[in-house]
Amino acid sequence: MLLRIYRMLLKCFGRQDWWPAKTRFEVMVGAILTQNTNWKNVEKAIANLRKAGALTPEKMSKLTRGTLRGYIRPSGFYRQKAERLAGFLDFLKGYGYDLSKLFSGDPGCLRIKLLQLKGIGPETADSIMLYAGNKPFFVVDAYTKRIFARLGLIADSDEYEEVRKFFQDNLPRKTGLYNEYHALIVELAKKHCRKEPVCGGCPLAKQCKFEKKYN
């Protein structure tokens, strides 16, 4: 069923080719900045950092906290996010800022280490693992829970790890598939499966228990 849904979304929306970033470090920064905001605001913050030449861990670590806050201000909660980025940079320093070295070990252990960092939750950690590390960890966000609860495949009350396990147990462990699937879920949520759903034209309408009840 999950692969069938994936193929239907792919046929409808086409490839999304996520994550929208130029480097692995930019992916990581974006994963932290996108917390509690939309991507357009993150893009503004990323653009500020790029213009300042600060989109490498070495360069960003040399910024004063105040300067970093100024650059990332468009992303919202900029004081909190500056602290989280600083903590993340300290973590990367332990690997000599070498991202190849960071991702060379056991991915499960690395995920645990990321989750121990202040402000890094499961969604952010899995975004880093999947999009920056090219490791098969399915990213679950609010869109994922909303859509698949409405389809009747998960429960609204299911926790993050339950939903992630559901996807990983029922899909091939392929990073490309996980990457594209998550992007397609976001596209579906934006166009159709909103808080107030727009069911007309939704590629999953015939499979959706919520659509039948709602309409």
PDB file of C-alpha atoms in Angstrom:
ATOM      1  CA  MET A   1       0.000   0.000   0.000  1.00  0.00           C
ATOM      2  CA  LEU A   2       2.776   2.473   0.871  1.00  0.00           C
ATOM      3  CA  LEU A   3       4.549   1.858  -2.425  1.00  0.00           C
ATOM      4  CA  ARG A   4       1.260   2.199  -4.279  1.00  0.00           C
ATOM      5  CA  ILE A   5       0.621   5.543  -2.604  1.00  0.00           C
ATOM      6  CA  TYR A   6       4.158   6.652  -3.443  1.00  0.00           C
ATOM      7  CA  ARG A   7       3.677   5.809  -7.131  1.00  0.00           C
ATOM      8  CA  MET A   8       0.358   7.676  -7.232  1.00  0.00           C
ATOM      9  CA  LEU A   9       1.926  10.778  -5.710  1.00  0.00           C
ATOM     10  CA  LEU A  10       4.920  10.573  -8.034  1.00  0.00           C
ATOM     11  CA  LYS A  11       2.650  10.269 -11.067  1.00  0.00           C
ATOM     12  CA  CYS A  12       0.616  13.277  -9.948  1.00  0.00           C
ATOM     13  CA  PHE A  13       3.357  15.658  -8.798  1.00  0.00           C
ATOM     14  CA  GLY A  14       6.533  14.400 -10.453  1.00  0.00           C
ATOM     15  CA  ARG A  15       9.952  14.308  -8.839  1.00  0.00           C
ATOM     16  CA  GLN A  16      10.599  16.957  -6.197  1.00  0.00           C
ATOM     17  CA  ASP A  17      14.389  16.459  -5.898  1.00  0.00           C
ATOM     18  CA  TRP A  18      14.732  17.489  -2.265  1.00  0.00           C
ATOM     19  CA  TRP A  19      16.514  18.808  -0.110  1.00  0.00           C
ATOM     20  CA  PRO A  20      16.824  22.339  -1.584  1.00  0.00           C
ATOM     21  CA  ALA A  21      20.458  22.983  -0.579  1.00  0.00           C
ATOM     22  CA  LYS A  22      23.887  23.244  -2.184  1.00  0.00           C
ATOM     23  CA  THR A  23      25.970  21.417   0.446  1.00  0.00           C
ATOM     24  CA  ARG A  24      25.521  18.859   3.201  1.00  0.00           C
ATOM     25  CA  PHE A  25      26.278  21.459   5.840  1.00  0.00           C
ATOM     26  CA  GLU A  26      23.620  23.722   4.372  1.00  0.00           C
ATOM     27  CA  VAL A  27      21.151  20.853   4.724  1.00  0.00           C
ATOM     28  CA  MET A  28      22.033  20.535   8.402  1.00  0.00           C
ATOM     29  CA  VAL A  29      21.684  24.242   9.042  1.00  0.00           C
ATOM     30  CA  GLY A  30      18.368  24.280   7.196  1.00  0.00           C
ATOM     31  CA  ALA A  31      17.084  21.325   9.214  1.00  0.00           C
ATOM     32  CA  ILE A  32      17.674  23.276  12.424  1.00  0.00           C
ATOM     33  CA  LEU A  33      16.376  26.608  11.116  1.00  0.00           C
ATOM     34  CA  THR A  34      13.166  25.169   9.690  1.00  0.00           C
ATOM     35  CA  GLN A  35      11.882  24.280  13.148  1.00  0.00           C
ATOM     36  CA  ASN A  36       8.641  26.202  13.850  1.00  0.00           C
ATOM     37  CA  THR A  37       8.726  28.211  10.630  1.00  0.00           C
ATOM     38  CA  ASN A  38       8.170  27.854   6.895  1.00  0.00           C
ATOM     39  CA  TRP A  39      10.859  27.228   4.327  1.00  0.00           C
ATOM     40  CA  LYS A  40      10.620  30.683   2.742  1.00  0.00           C
ATOM     41  CA  ASN A  41      11.837  32.209   6.004  1.00  0.00           C
ATOM     42  CA  VAL A  42      14.657  29.672   6.188  1.00  0.00           C
ATOM     43  CA  GLU A  43      15.718  30.555   2.649  1.00  0.00           C
ATOM     44  CA  LYS A  44      16.132  34.184   3.694  1.00  0.00           C
ATOM     45  CA  ALA A  45      18.327  33.177   6.622  1.00  0.00           C
ATOM     46  CA  ILE A  46      20.368  30.804   4.443  1.00  0.00           C
ATOM     47  CA  ALA A  47      20.808  33.581   1.865  1.00  0.00           C
ATOM     48  CA  ASN A  48      22.172  35.882   4.593  1.00  0.00           C
ATOM     49  CA  LEU A  49      24.658  33.235   5.696  1.00  0.00           C
ATOM     50  CA  ARG A  50      25.702  32.521   2.125  1.00  0.00           C
ATOM     51  CA  LYS A  51      26.213  36.205   1.347  1.00  0.00           C
ATOM     52  CA  ALA A  52      28.396  36.471   4.460  1.00  0.00           C
ATOM     53  CA  GLY A  53      30.444  33.448   3.378  1.00  0.00           C
ATOM     54  CA  ALA A  54      29.468  31.662   6.589  1.00  0.00           C
ATOM     55  CA  LEU A  55      27.996  28.435   5.223  1.00  0.00           C
ATOM     56  CA  THR A  56      30.804  26.153   6.313  1.00  0.00           C
ATOM     57  CA  PRO A  57      31.159  24.864   9.872  1.00  0.00           C
ATOM     58  CA  GLU A  58      34.595  26.453  10.182  1.00  0.00           C
ATOM     59  CA  LYS A  59      33.375  29.903   9.103  1.00  0.00           C
ATOM     60  CA  MET A  60      30.135  29.777  11.070  1.00  0.00           C
ATOM     61  CA  SER A  61      31.952  28.749  14.258  1.00  0.00           C
ATOM     62  CA  LYS A  62      33.958  31.986  14.086  1.00  0.00           C
ATOM     63  CA  LEU A  63      30.871  34.199  14.089  1.00  0.00           C
ATOM     64  CA  THR A  64      29.936  35.953  17.309  1.00  0.00           C
ATOM     65  CA  ARG A  65      26.604  34.856  18.735  1.00  0.00           C
ATOM     66  CA  GLY A  66      25.149  38.279  18.012  1.00  0.00           C
ATOM     67  CA  THR A  67      26.261  38.197  14.385  1.00  0.00           C
ATOM     68  CA  LEU A  68      24.823  34.718  13.913  1.00  0.00           C
ATOM     69  CA  ARG A  69      21.515  35.834  15.407  1.00  0.00           C
ATOM     70  CA  GLY A  70      21.375  38.710  12.957  1.00  0.00           C
ATOM     71  CA  TYR A  71      21.901  36.475   9.938  1.00  0.00           C
ATOM     72  CA  ILE A  72      19.286  33.904  10.957  1.00  0.00           C
ATOM     73  CA  ARG A  73      16.723  36.385  12.285  1.00  0.00           C
ATOM     74  CA  PRO A  74      14.285  35.788   9.347  1.00  0.00           C
ATOM     75  CA  SER A  75      13.856  32.164  10.462  1.00  0.00           C
ATOM     76  CA  GLY A  76      12.191  33.203  13.730  1.00  0.00           C
ATOM     77  CA  PHE A  77      13.143  32.157  17.277  1.00  0.00           C
ATOM     78  CA  TYR A  78      16.592  33.353  16.225  1.00  0.00           C
ATOM     79  CA  ARG A  79      18.081  33.502  19.731  1.00  0.00           C
ATOM     80  CA  GLN A  80      17.084  29.918  20.450  1.00  0.00           C
ATOM     81  CA  LYS A  81      18.200  28.709  17.036  1.00  0.00           C
ATOM     82  CA  ALA A  82      21.559  30.465  17.345  1.00  0.00           C
ATOM     83  CA  GLU A  83      22.143  28.521  20.569  1.00  0.00           C
ATOM     84  CA  ARG A  84      21.174  25.280  18.843  1.00  0.00           C
ATOM     85  CA  LEU A  85      23.489  25.971  15.916  1.00  0.00           C
ATOM     86  CA  ALA A  86      26.319  26.788  18.306  1.00  0.00           C
ATOM     87  CA  GLY A  87      25.788  23.494  20.132  1.00  0.00           C
ATOM     88  CA  PHE A  88      25.698  21.647  16.842  1.00  0.00           C
ATOM     89  CA  LEU A  89      28.925  23.314  15.728  1.00  0.00           C
ATOM     90  CA  ASP A  90      30.601  22.236  18.973  1.00  0.00           C
ATOM     91  CA  PHE A  91      29.479  18.697  18.184  1.00  0.00           C
ATOM     92  CA  LEU A  92      30.920  18.883  14.658  1.00  0.00           C
ATOM     93  CA  LYS A  93      34.192  20.221  16.050  1.00  0.00           C
ATOM     94  CA  GLY A  94      34.679  16.839  17.687  1.00  0.00           C
ATOM     95  CA  TYR A  95      34.889  15.416  14.168  1.00  0.00           C
ATOM     96  CA  GLY A  96      37.251  18.150  13.004  1.00  0.00           C
ATOM     97  CA  TYR A  97      34.329  19.631  11.047  1.00  0.00           C
ATOM     98  CA  ASP A  98      34.815  16.700   8.671  1.00  0.00           C
ATOM     99  CA  LEU A  99      31.330  15.653   7.515  1.00  0.00           C
ATOM    100  CA  SER A 100      32.646  12.546   5.770  1.00  0.00           C
ATOM    101  CA  LYS A 101      34.093  11.418   9.092  1.00  0.00           C
ATOM    102  CA  LEU A 102      30.817  12.300  10.832  1.00  0.00           C
ATOM    103  CA  PHE A 103      28.795   9.974   8.627  1.00  0.00           C
ATOM    104  CA  SER A 104      31.385   7.211   8.290  1.00  0.00           C
ATOM    105  CA  GLY A 105      30.443   5.320  11.453  1.00  0.00           C
ATOM    106  CA  ASP A 106      27.374   3.423  12.551  1.00  0.00           C
ATOM    107  CA  PRO A 107      24.331   5.493  11.513  1.00  0.00           C
ATOM    108  CA  GLY A 108      22.222   4.301  14.422  1.00  0.00           C
ATOM    109  CA  CYS A 109      24.838   5.501  16.905  1.00  0.00           C
ATOM    110  CA  LEU A 110      25.135   8.850  15.138  1.00  0.00           C
ATOM    111  CA  ARG A 111      21.368   9.340  15.306  1.00  0.00           C
ATOM    112  CA  ILE A 112      21.448   8.702  19.046  1.00  0.00           C
ATOM    113  CA  LYS A 113      24.224  11.280  19.438  1.00  0.00           C
ATOM    114  CA  LEU A 114      22.245  13.849  17.450  1.00  0.00           C
ATOM    115  CA  LEU A 115      19.195  13.289  19.627  1.00  0.00           C
ATOM    116  CA  GLN A 116      21.298  14.042  22.698  1.00  0.00           C
ATOM    117  CA  LEU A 117      22.032  17.554  21.412  1.00  0.00           C
ATOM    118  CA  LYS A 118      19.879  20.345  22.791  1.00  0.00           C
ATOM    119  CA  GLY A 119      17.137  21.292  20.345  1.00  0.00           C
ATOM    120  CA  ILE A 120      17.639  18.322  18.023  1.00  0.00           C
ATOM    121  CA  GLY A 121      14.485  16.201  17.996  1.00  0.00           C
ATOM    122  CA  PRO A 122      13.693  13.085  15.930  1.00  0.00           C
ATOM    123  CA  GLU A 123      12.462  14.958  12.848  1.00  0.00           C
ATOM    124  CA  THR A 124      15.537  17.199  12.718  1.00  0.00           C
ATOM    125  CA  ALA A 125      17.887  14.280  13.375  1.00  0.00           C
ATOM    126  CA  ASP A 126      16.303  12.155  10.654  1.00  0.00           C
ATOM    127  CA  SER A 127      16.378  15.062   8.199  1.00  0.00           C
ATOM    128  CA  ILE A 128      20.114  15.362   8.827  1.00  0.00           C
ATOM    129  CA  MET A 129      20.630  11.595   8.520  1.00  0.00           C
ATOM    130  CA  LEU A 130      18.604  11.283   5.311  1.00  0.00           C
ATOM    131  CA  TYR A 131      19.321  14.460   3.396  1.00  0.00           C
ATOM    132  CA  ALA A 132      22.867  15.235   4.539  1.00  0.00           C
ATOM    133  CA  GLY A 133      24.118  11.758   5.392  1.00  0.00           C
ATOM    134  CA  ASN A 134      22.295   9.792   2.693  1.00  0.00           C
ATOM    135  CA  LYS A 135      21.229   7.266   5.335  1.00  0.00           C
ATOM    136  CA  PRO A 136      17.852   5.453   5.174  1.00  0.00           C
ATOM    137  CA  PHE A 137      15.944   7.115   8.003  1.00  0.00           C
ATOM    138  CA  PHE A 138      12.386   8.049   7.103  1.00  0.00           C
ATOM    139  CA  VAL A 139      11.480  11.609   8.093  1.00  0.00           C
ATOM    140  CA  VAL A 140       8.120  11.980   9.820  1.00  0.00           C
ATOM    141  CA  ASP A 141       6.593  15.433  10.093  1.00  0.00           C
ATOM    142  CA  ALA A 142       3.165  16.834  10.920  1.00  0.00           C
ATOM    143  CA  TYR A 143       2.127  16.455   7.278  1.00  0.00           C
ATOM    144  CA  THR A 144       2.984  12.755   7.333  1.00  0.00           C
ATOM    145  CA  LYS A 145       0.923  12.124  10.445  1.00  0.00           C
ATOM    146  CA  ARG A 146      -2.023  14.141   9.144  1.00  0.00           C
ATOM    147  CA  ILE A 147      -2.155  12.453   5.729  1.00  0.00           C
ATOM    148  CA  PHE A 148      -1.677   8.864   6.836  1.00  0.00           C
ATOM    149  CA  ALA A 149      -4.055   9.217   9.771  1.00  0.00           C
ATOM    150  CA  ARG A 150      -6.686  10.466   7.349  1.00  0.00           C
ATOM    151  CA  LEU A 151      -5.945   7.525   5.085  1.00  0.00           C
ATOM    152  CA  GLY A 152      -6.567   5.273   8.085  1.00  0.00           C
ATOM    153  CA  LEU A 153      -3.077   3.737   8.009  1.00  0.00           C
ATOM    154  CA  ILE A 154      -1.913   5.155  11.336  1.00  0.00           C
ATOM    155  CA  ALA A 155      -3.627   6.627  14.390  1.00  0.00           C
ATOM    156  CA  ASP A 156      -3.589  10.302  15.361  1.00  0.00           C
ATOM    157  CA  SER A 157      -2.150   9.241  18.702  1.00  0.00           C
ATOM    158  CA  ASP A 158       0.830   7.331  17.234  1.00  0.00           C
ATOM    159  CA  GLU A 159       4.200   8.622  18.415  1.00  0.00           C
ATOM    160  CA  TYR A 160       7.025   9.643  16.089  1.00  0.00           C
ATOM    161  CA  GLU A 161       8.969   6.395  16.398  1.00  0.00           C
ATOM    162  CA  GLU A 162       5.865   4.300  15.779  1.00  0.00           C
ATOM    163  CA  VAL A 163       5.178   6.117  12.526  1.00  0.00           C
ATOM    164  CA  ARG A 164       8.809   5.990  11.411  1.00  0.00           C
ATOM    165  CA  LYS A 165       8.906   2.254  12.115  1.00  0.00           C
ATOM    166  CA  PHE A 166       5.685   1.762  10.150  1.00  0.00           C
ATOM    167  CA  PHE A 167       7.258   3.319   7.065  1.00  0.00           C
ATOM    168  CA  GLN A 168      10.641   1.648   7.437  1.00  0.00           C
ATOM    169  CA  ASP A 169       9.095  -1.785   8.042  1.00  0.00           C
ATOM    170  CA  ASN A 170       6.922  -1.521   4.954  1.00  0.00           C
ATOM    171  CA  LEU A 171       9.230   0.132   2.430  1.00  0.00           C
ATOM    172  CA  PRO A 172      12.564  -0.898   0.907  1.00  0.00           C
ATOM    173  CA  ARG A 173      15.446   0.688   2.852  1.00  0.00           C
ATOM    174  CA  LYS A 174      16.444   3.065   0.056  1.00  0.00           C
ATOM    175  CA  THR A 175      17.508   6.637   0.728  1.00  0.00           C
ATOM    176  CA  GLY A 176      16.321   7.864  -2.664  1.00  0.00           C
ATOM    177  CA  LEU A 177      12.855   6.458  -2.034  1.00  0.00           C
ATOM    178  CA  TYR A 178      12.642   7.946   1.471  1.00  0.00           C
ATOM    179  CA  ASN A 179      13.872  11.291   0.189  1.00  0.00           C
ATOM    180  CA  GLU A 180      11.366  11.534  -2.635  1.00  0.00           C
ATOM    181  CA  TYR A 181       8.485  10.117  -0.604  1.00  0.00           C
ATOM    182  CA  HIS A 182       8.837  12.738   2.111  1.00  0.00           C
ATOM    183  CA  ALA A 183       8.983  15.542  -0.460  1.00  0.00           C
ATOM    184  CA  LEU A 184       5.840  14.231  -2.166  1.00  0.00           C
ATOM    185  CA  ILE A 185       4.035  14.075   1.178  1.00  0.00           C
ATOM    186  CA  VAL A 186       4.844  17.746   1.749  1.00  0.00           C
ATOM    187  CA  GLU A 187       3.574  18.631  -1.733  1.00  0.00           C
ATOM    188  CA  LEU A 188       0.313  16.747  -1.149  1.00  0.00           C
ATOM    189  CA  ALA A 189      -0.178  18.491   2.201  1.00  0.00           C
ATOM    190  CA  LYS A 190       0.355  21.917   0.675  1.00  0.00           C
ATOM    191  CA  LYS A 191      -1.989  21.412  -2.247  1.00  0.00           C
ATOM    192  CA  HIS A 192      -4.708  19.158  -0.859  1.00  0.00           C
ATOM    193  CA  CYS A 193      -4.334  17.679   2.616  1.00  0.00           C
ATOM    194  CA  ARG A 194      -4.377  20.944   4.527  1.00  0.00           C
ATOM    195  CA  LYS A 195      -5.888  21.452   7.950  1.00  0.00           C
ATOM    196  CA  GLU A 196      -9.022  22.328   6.004  1.00  0.00           C
ATOM    197  CA  PRO A 197      -8.644  19.773   3.201  1.00  0.00           C
ATOM    198  CA  VAL A 198      -9.100  20.461  -0.497  1.00  0.00           C
ATOM    199  CA  CYS A 199     -10.164  16.978  -1.545  1.00  0.00           C
ATOM    200  CA  GLY A 200     -11.092  17.827  -5.142  1.00  0.00           C
ATOM    201  CA  GLY A 201      -8.333  16.599  -7.421  1.00  0.00           C
ATOM    202  CA  CYS A 202      -6.426  14.838  -4.647  1.00  0.00           C
ATOM    203  CA  PRO A 203      -4.660  11.783  -6.088  1.00  0.00           C
ATOM    204  CA  LEU A 204      -5.421   9.790  -2.931  1.00  0.00           C
ATOM    205  CA  ALA A 205      -9.107  10.726  -2.605  1.00  0.00           C
ATOM    206  CA  LYS A 206     -10.364   7.231  -3.466  1.00  0.00           C
ATOM    207  CA  GLN A 207      -8.158   5.658  -0.790  1.00  0.00           C
ATOM    208  CA  CYS A 208      -8.924   8.258   1.882  1.00  0.00           C
ATOM    209  CA  LYS A 209     -11.310   7.387   4.690  1.00  0.00           C
ATOM    210  CA  PHE A 210     -11.318  11.011   5.839  1.00  0.00           C
ATOM    211  CA  GLU A 211     -12.437  12.263   2.397  1.00  0.00           C
ATOM    212  CA  LYS A 212     -15.444   9.945   2.456  1.00  0.00           C
ATOM    213  CA  LYS A 213     -16.377  11.116   5.936  1.00  0.00           C
ATOM    214  CA  TYR A 214     -15.634  14.791   5.310  1.00  0.00           C
ATOM    215  CA  ASN A 215     -17.579  14.950   2.074  1.00  0.00           C
TER     216      ASN A 215
END
